[in-house]
Coordinates of C-alpha atoms in Angstrom, one line a residue:
Chain A
M1 CA 0.0 0.0 0.0
T2 CA 2.9 2.3 0.6
E3 CA 4.7 2.0 -2.8
T4 CA 2.6 4.7 -4.3
I5 CA 3.8 7.5 -1.9
K6 CA 6.1 9.8 -3.9
H7 CA 6.6 12.8 -1.6
H8 CA 8.3 11.8 1.6
L9 CA 9.6 13.4 4.8
N10 CA 13.2 14.7 4.7
D11 CA 16.2 13.8 6.9
A12 CA 16.1 17.0 9.0
I13 CA 12.5 16.3 10.0
L14 CA 13.0 12.6 10.6
M15 CA 16.1 13.3 12.7
A16 CA 14.3 16.0 14.8
Y17 CA 11.4 13.5 15.3
A18 CA 13.9 10.9 16.6
A19 CA 15.7 13.5 18.8
G20 CA 12.4 14.7 20.2
S21 CA 12.8 18.3 19.3
L22 CA 9.8 18.9 17.1
P23 CA 6.6 20.7 18.3
E24 CA 3.7 18.4 19.0
A25 CA 1.8 19.3 15.8
F26 CA 4.9 18.2 13.7
N27 CA 5.2 15.0 15.7
L28 CA 1.6 14.3 14.8
M29 CA 2.4 14.8 11.1
V30 CA 5.4 12.6 11.2
A31 CA 3.7 9.8 13.2
S32 CA 0.8 9.9 10.7
H33 CA 3.0 9.7 7.7
L34 CA 5.1 6.9 9.2
S35 CA 1.9 5.0 9.8
L36 CA 1.3 5.1 6.0
C37 CA 4.9 4.9 4.7
D38 CA 7.2 1.9 5.3
S39 CA 10.3 3.6 3.8
C40 CA 10.1 6.6 6.0
R41 CA 9.4 4.4 9.0
A42 CA 12.6 2.5 8.3
Q43 CA 14.5 5.8 8.1
A44 CA 13.0 6.9 11.3
E45 CA 14.1 3.7 13.0
S46 CA 17.6 4.3 11.8
F47 CA 17.6 7.8 13.4
D48 CA 16.4 6.2 16.6
A49 CA 19.3 3.8 16.3
L50 CA 21.7 6.7 15.9
G51 CA 20.2 8.2 19.1
G52 CA 20.9 4.9 20.9
E53 CA 24.5 5.0 19.8
V54 CA 24.9 8.6 20.8
L55 CA 23.6 7.7 24.2
D56 CA 25.8 4.6 24.5
Q57 CA 29.0 6.5 23.4
M58 CA 28.6 9.5 25.8
R59 CA 31.9 10.7 27.1
N60 CA 32.8 10.3 30.8
D61 CA 32.4 14.0 31.4
E62 CA 28.9 13.9 30.0
V63 CA 27.7 11.0 32.1
A64 CA 26.0 12.1 35.3
D65 CA 26.8 10.7 38.8
L66 CA 23.8 9.0 40.3
Q67 CA 22.5 9.5 43.9
P68 CA 24.1 6.9 46.3
E69 CA 20.9 4.9 46.7
S70 CA 19.8 5.2 43.1
L71 CA 19.6 1.5 42.2
E72 CA 17.8 0.6 45.5
A73 CA 15.3 3.4 44.9
T74 CA 14.7 2.1 41.3
L75 CA 14.2 -1.4 42.5
A76 CA 11.7 -0.1 45.0
L77 CA 9.9 1.7 42.1
I78 CA 9.8 -1.6 40.2
L79 CA 8.2 -3.5 43.0
G80 CA 5.6 -0.8 43.4
G81 CA 4.7 -0.5 39.7
P82 CA 2.4 -2.6 37.6
V83 CA 3.9 -4.9 35.0
D84 CA 2.6 -3.8 31.6
K85 CA 0.6 -6.4 29.8
P86 CA 1.7 -7.1 26.3
H87 CA -0.5 -5.0 24.1
V88 CA -1.9 -6.5 20.9
A89 CA -1.7 -4.3 17.9
E90 CA -5.1 -3.2 16.5
T91 CA -5.8 -5.2 13.3
N92 CA -8.3 -5.1 10.6
V93 CA -8.9 -1.4 11.2
C94 CA -10.4 0.0 8.0
A95 CA -10.0 3.7 8.6
V96 CA -9.1 6.7 6.5
L97 CA -7.3 8.4 9.4
P98 CA -4.1 6.7 10.6
K99 CA -4.1 5.8 14.3
P100 CA -2.2 8.8 15.7
L101 CA -4.8 11.1 14.1
R102 CA -7.8 9.0 15.2
D103 CA -6.4 9.5 18.8
Y104 CA -6.6 13.3 18.3
V105 CA -10.0 13.3 16.5
G106 CA -11.6 10.7 18.8
G107 CA -12.5 8.4 15.8
D108 CA -12.3 8.3 12.1
L109 CA -13.7 10.8 9.5
E110 CA -17.3 10.8 11.0
A111 CA -15.9 12.1 14.3
I112 CA -14.3 15.2 12.8
R113 CA -16.0 18.4 13.8
W114 CA -15.7 20.5 10.7
K115 CA -16.1 24.3 10.7
P116 CA -16.8 26.0 7.3
V117 CA -14.1 28.4 6.1
G118 CA -15.8 29.6 2.9
M119 CA -16.0 28.3 -0.7
G120 CA -17.0 24.9 0.6
V121 CA -13.6 24.5 2.4
K122 CA -13.9 23.2 5.9
Q123 CA -11.3 22.8 8.7
A124 CA -11.0 21.2 12.1
I125 CA -8.2 22.5 14.4
L126 CA -6.6 19.7 16.5
P127 CA -5.6 20.3 20.1
T128 CA -1.8 20.5 20.2
S129 CA 0.8 22.6 22.1
K130 CA 0.9 26.3 21.1
D131 CA 4.3 26.3 19.4
A132 CA 2.8 25.0 16.2
S133 CA -0.7 24.2 14.9
A134 CA -2.3 21.2 13.3
R135 CA -5.6 21.1 11.5
L136 CA -7.6 18.9 9.1
L137 CA -8.7 20.5 5.9
F138 CA -11.6 19.5 3.7
I139 CA -11.4 20.8 0.1
P140 CA -14.3 20.0 -2.3
A141 CA -13.3 18.3 -5.5
G142 CA -11.9 20.8 -8.1
T143 CA -11.7 23.6 -5.6
A144 CA -8.7 25.9 -5.2
M145 CA -7.4 26.8 -1.8
P146 CA -7.0 30.6 -1.3
D147 CA -3.6 31.6 -2.6
H148 CA -1.3 31.8 0.4
G149 CA 2.3 32.3 1.3
H150 CA 4.0 30.9 4.4
H151 CA 5.8 32.5 7.3
G152 CA 7.5 29.4 8.6
T153 CA 7.4 25.8 7.7
E154 CA 4.1 24.2 6.6
M155 CA 3.6 20.5 5.9
T156 CA 0.5 19.1 4.2
M157 CA -0.3 15.5 3.9
V158 CA -3.2 14.0 1.8
L159 CA -5.4 11.6 3.6
K160 CA -8.2 11.2 1.0
G161 CA -8.5 12.4 -2.6
A162 CA -5.6 14.3 -4.0
F163 CA -4.4 17.8 -4.8
Q164 CA -2.2 19.5 -7.3
D165 CA -0.1 22.6 -7.2
E166 CA 1.9 24.4 -9.8
D167 CA 4.6 21.7 -9.7
D168 CA 3.3 18.4 -8.5
Y169 CA 0.5 16.0 -7.8
F170 CA -0.1 14.8 -4.2
A171 CA -2.2 11.6 -3.3
R172 CA -2.8 9.7 -0.1
G173 CA 0.3 9.7 2.1
D174 CA 2.2 12.3 0.1
V175 CA 3.6 15.2 2.1
E176 CA 4.2 18.7 0.7
I177 CA 6.8 20.6 2.6
A178 CA 6.6 24.4 2.1
D179 CA 8.7 27.1 3.6
S180 CA 8.5 30.9 3.7
D181 CA 9.6 31.7 0.2
M182 CA 7.0 29.5 -1.4
H183 CA 3.8 30.9 -2.8
H184 CA 1.4 28.3 -4.2
T185 CA -2.2 27.5 -5.1
P186 CA -3.2 23.9 -4.4
V187 CA -6.3 22.7 -6.2
A188 CA -8.2 19.5 -5.1
D189 CA -8.4 16.8 -7.7
I190 CA -11.6 17.0 -9.7
H191 CA -12.6 13.4 -9.0
E192 CA -12.9 13.4 -5.3
D193 CA -13.2 15.7 -2.3
C194 CA -9.8 16.1 -0.6
I195 CA -9.0 15.7 3.1
C196 CA -5.5 16.8 4.3
L197 CA -3.6 17.2 7.5
A198 CA -1.8 20.5 7.6
V199 CA 0.7 21.6 10.3
A200 CA 2.5 24.9 10.5
D201 CA 4.9 26.6 12.9
A202 CA 3.5 30.1 12.0
P203 CA 0.0 31.2 10.8
L204 CA -0.7 31.1 7.1
Q205 CA -0.8 34.5 5.4
F206 CA -3.5 34.9 2.8
D207 CA -3.1 37.3 -0.1
R208 CA -6.7 38.5 -0.3
L209 CA -8.2 40.9 2.1
I210 CA -11.2 38.9 3.3
P211 CA -9.4 35.7 4.2
K212 CA -6.8 37.9 5.9
I213 CA -9.4 39.3 8.2
A214 CA -11.0 35.9 8.7
Q215 CA -7.6 34.5 9.6
R216 CA -7.7 36.2 13.0
F217 CA -10.9 34.5 13.8
L218 CA -10.3 31.1 12.3
R219 CA -6.8 30.6 13.5
I220 CA -5.7 29.5 10.0
Chain B
M1 CA 25.2 -10.5 22.7
L2 CA 25.5 -7.0 24.1
W3 CA 22.8 -6.4 26.7
V4 CA 20.1 -8.4 24.9
E5 CA 20.7 -11.4 27.3
H6 CA 20.4 -9.0 30.2
V7 CA 16.9 -7.9 29.1
A8 CA 15.9 -11.5 28.6
R9 CA 17.0 -12.4 32.1
I10 CA 15.0 -9.5 33.5
R11 CA 12.0 -10.5 31.5
D12 CA 12.1 -14.3 32.2
D13 CA 13.7 -14.5 35.7
Q14 CA 13.2 -11.0 37.2
D15 CA 17.0 -11.1 37.6
T16 CA 18.1 -8.2 39.7
Q17 CA 21.8 -8.8 39.0
A18 CA 21.3 -8.4 35.3
F19 CA 19.3 -5.3 36.0
A20 CA 22.0 -3.9 38.3
E21 CA 24.6 -4.3 35.4
L22 CA 22.3 -2.6 32.9
F23 CA 21.6 0.1 35.4
A24 CA 25.2 0.8 36.1
H25 CA 25.9 1.4 32.4
F26 CA 22.7 3.2 31.3
A27 CA 21.3 5.1 34.2
P28 CA 24.2 7.6 34.4
R29 CA 23.9 8.1 30.7
V30 CA 20.2 8.7 30.8
K31 CA 20.6 11.1 33.7
G32 CA 23.4 13.0 31.7
F33 CA 21.2 13.1 28.7
L34 CA 18.3 14.6 30.6
I35 CA 20.6 17.2 32.3
K36 CA 21.9 18.2 28.8
S37 CA 18.3 18.6 27.7
G38 CA 17.6 21.2 30.4
A39 CA 16.5 19.2 33.4
D40 CA 18.0 20.0 36.8
A41 CA 19.9 17.3 38.7
S42 CA 17.1 16.1 40.9
L43 CA 14.5 15.9 38.1
A44 CA 17.0 14.1 35.9
E45 CA 17.7 11.6 38.7
E46 CA 14.0 10.9 39.3
C47 CA 13.4 10.7 35.6
A48 CA 16.4 8.3 35.0
Q49 CA 15.1 6.0 37.8
D50 CA 11.7 6.1 36.1
V51 CA 13.2 5.2 32.7
M52 CA 15.1 2.3 34.1
A53 CA 12.0 1.0 36.0
T54 CA 10.0 1.3 32.7
L55 CA 12.7 -0.9 31.1
W56 CA 11.9 -3.6 33.7
H57 CA 8.2 -3.3 33.3
K58 CA 8.2 -3.3 29.6
S59 CA 11.0 -5.9 29.1
H60 CA 8.5 -8.3 27.4
Q61 CA 7.9 -5.6 24.7
F62 CA 11.6 -5.4 23.7
D63 CA 12.2 -6.8 20.3
P64 CA 16.0 -7.4 19.7
A65 CA 15.3 -7.9 16.0
R66 CA 14.1 -4.3 15.7
A67 CA 16.3 -2.3 18.0
S68 CA 19.4 -2.5 20.2
V69 CA 19.0 -2.2 23.9
A70 CA 20.7 1.3 23.8
T71 CA 18.2 2.4 21.1
W72 CA 15.3 1.1 23.1
I73 CA 16.5 2.9 26.3
F74 CA 17.1 6.1 24.2
T75 CA 13.5 6.1 22.9
I76 CA 12.1 5.5 26.5
A77 CA 14.2 8.4 27.8
R78 CA 13.3 10.7 24.9
N79 CA 9.6 10.1 25.4
R80 CA 9.9 10.6 29.1
R81 CA 11.7 13.9 28.4
I82 CA 8.9 15.2 26.1
D83 CA 6.3 14.0 28.6
L84 CA 7.9 15.4 31.8
I85 CA 10.0 18.4 30.7
R86 CA 8.0 19.7 27.8
R87 CA 4.7 18.5 29.0
Q88 CA 3.5 17.5 25.5
R89 CA 2.2 14.4 23.9
R90 CA 4.3 12.5 21.5
P91 CA 2.2 10.8 18.9
E92 CA 3.7 7.5 17.8
P93 CA 3.1 5.7 14.5
E94 CA 0.4 3.1 14.2
D95 CA 1.6 -0.4 15.4
L96 CA 2.6 -2.8 12.7
T97 CA 0.4 -5.8 12.7
W98 CA 2.9 -8.4 14.0
G99 CA 2.3 -9.6 17.5
P100 CA 4.8 -9.2 20.4
E101 CA 4.3 -12.9 21.3
E102 CA 6.2 -14.1 18.3
E103 CA 9.8 -15.1 19.1
P104 CA 12.1 -12.9 17.1
D105 CA 14.1 -14.7 14.4
Q106 CA 17.7 -15.2 15.7
E107 CA 19.1 -14.3 12.3
D108 CA 17.4 -11.0 12.4
V109 CA 18.6 -10.4 15.9
L110 CA 22.2 -11.1 14.7
T111 CA 21.9 -8.8 11.7
L112 CA 20.6 -6.0 13.8
Q113 CA 23.4 -6.5 16.3
Q114 CA 26.0 -6.3 13.4
E115 CA 24.4 -3.2 12.0
T116 CA 24.5 -1.6 15.4
E117 CA 28.2 -2.3 15.7
I118 CA 28.9 -0.8 12.3
L119 CA 26.8 2.3 13.1
G120 CA 28.6 2.7 16.4
A121 CA 32.0 2.4 14.9
A122 CA 31.1 4.9 12.1
L123 CA 29.8 7.4 14.6
A124 CA 32.9 7.1 16.7
E125 CA 35.0 7.8 13.6
L126 CA 33.2 10.9 12.4
P127 CA 35.3 14.1 12.4
D128 CA 34.8 15.9 15.7
A129 CA 33.0 18.9 14.1
Q130 CA 30.4 16.6 12.6
R131 CA 30.0 14.3 15.5
E132 CA 29.5 17.2 17.9
L133 CA 26.6 18.6 15.9
I134 CA 24.9 15.2 15.8
E135 CA 25.3 15.0 19.6
K136 CA 23.9 18.4 20.0
A137 CA 20.9 17.6 17.8
Y138 CA 20.1 14.5 20.0
F139 CA 21.0 15.8 23.4
G140 CA 20.3 19.5 23.5
D141 CA 16.7 19.3 22.4
L142 CA 17.7 22.0 19.9
T143 CA 16.6 22.8 16.5
H144 CA 19.1 23.6 13.8
S145 CA 18.4 27.3 14.3
E146 CA 19.0 27.0 18.0
I147 CA 22.3 25.2 17.4
A148 CA 23.3 28.1 15.1
A149 CA 22.5 30.6 17.8
E150 CA 24.4 28.6 20.4
T151 CA 27.5 27.8 18.4
G152 CA 27.7 31.0 16.3
L153 CA 28.0 28.8 13.2
P154 CA 25.9 29.8 10.1
L155 CA 22.8 27.7 9.7
G156 CA 24.0 26.6 6.3
T157 CA 27.2 25.2 7.8
I158 CA 25.3 23.3 10.4
K159 CA 23.0 21.8 7.9
S160 CA 25.8 20.8 5.5
R161 CA 27.9 19.3 8.4
I162 CA 25.0 17.2 9.5
R163 CA 24.3 16.1 6.0
L164 CA 27.9 15.1 5.5
A165 CA 27.8 13.2 8.8
L166 CA 24.7 11.3 7.7
D167 CA 26.3 10.6 4.3
R168 CA 29.3 9.0 6.0
L169 CA 27.1 7.0 8.3
R170 CA 25.0 5.7 5.4
H171 CA 28.1 4.9 3.4
A172 CA 29.4 2.8 6.4
M173 CA 26.1 1.0 6.6
K174 CA 26.1 -0.1 2.9

């Protein structure tokens, strides 16, 4: 199912995900993409492995001395704590949203609480930490998103349908990574309504006046 | 095999001697890692104990065909850091559909062990300037821009050094 993905995450984002330095909204994007993309999942595991080696090879002056009774305290913690039961992976889930997104939405597509943004476009903002934002977007088939530029980094992943911008075609699992010098006009594919996950570390700036005013209210 | 037997002894026999040996190696590293990430010494101590206790409780989830013990402990410590210090959730990818009850294939375990050794050697052999940036990226909880601010190096230099380091590591893994 994953061979069709053409637009992947890059090293910088995968490494930051492994290091744990991304804002929550970006972690949600990466976890959602990895759920759909085996090759990026393998890359992400390599970056975890690199983290393991960095930890293992810490120099003596970086290693911290423990409290004198540290081991005993830990063994006491172990006796007090519950042993985790092996958890069985969910199988046969036939969902459009990958598991990390279902956890935020509280279910699959039917659980999304859409708010209209105009021109048939709808969005649902997901609750993440304030340093970045995550939202689901619904774009009717053949509809253009308002032309917008970017302040910071924005990533958009298709979950259903497809969209096209000046350069490329994006289908389920594909991620478009845009930065501040990029101006583009994505258009949803004519055959099907498009649902995307979009994350940004700064608010989008719309070129037209009305969306610009609306931006303040809609937290786009 | 490095540490894998220790985890198996903890899982199968609740072997406190095996745990003590793992603890002596990894707990000071986890604590140092957390201090470098901005935790004070007492929070780092508490958190390191917690990470090591988690290792015991989750020992049946460890799959030596997918990760080394060091990698597994690193991921537990990283997640604890995000949870405790940054107070954020860290979404994880959907579980793959294989069950944890399956015994890992010994050949896969060996392959992973060998790859880990090659990666470790390649990391140790990186030029200091490249290796330091990799460490900062993992330890400091820093973005590339923040590393730039801290080191005074231009952002482009940092990005290209990290890219060179990753190229070298990938080359070694071929």
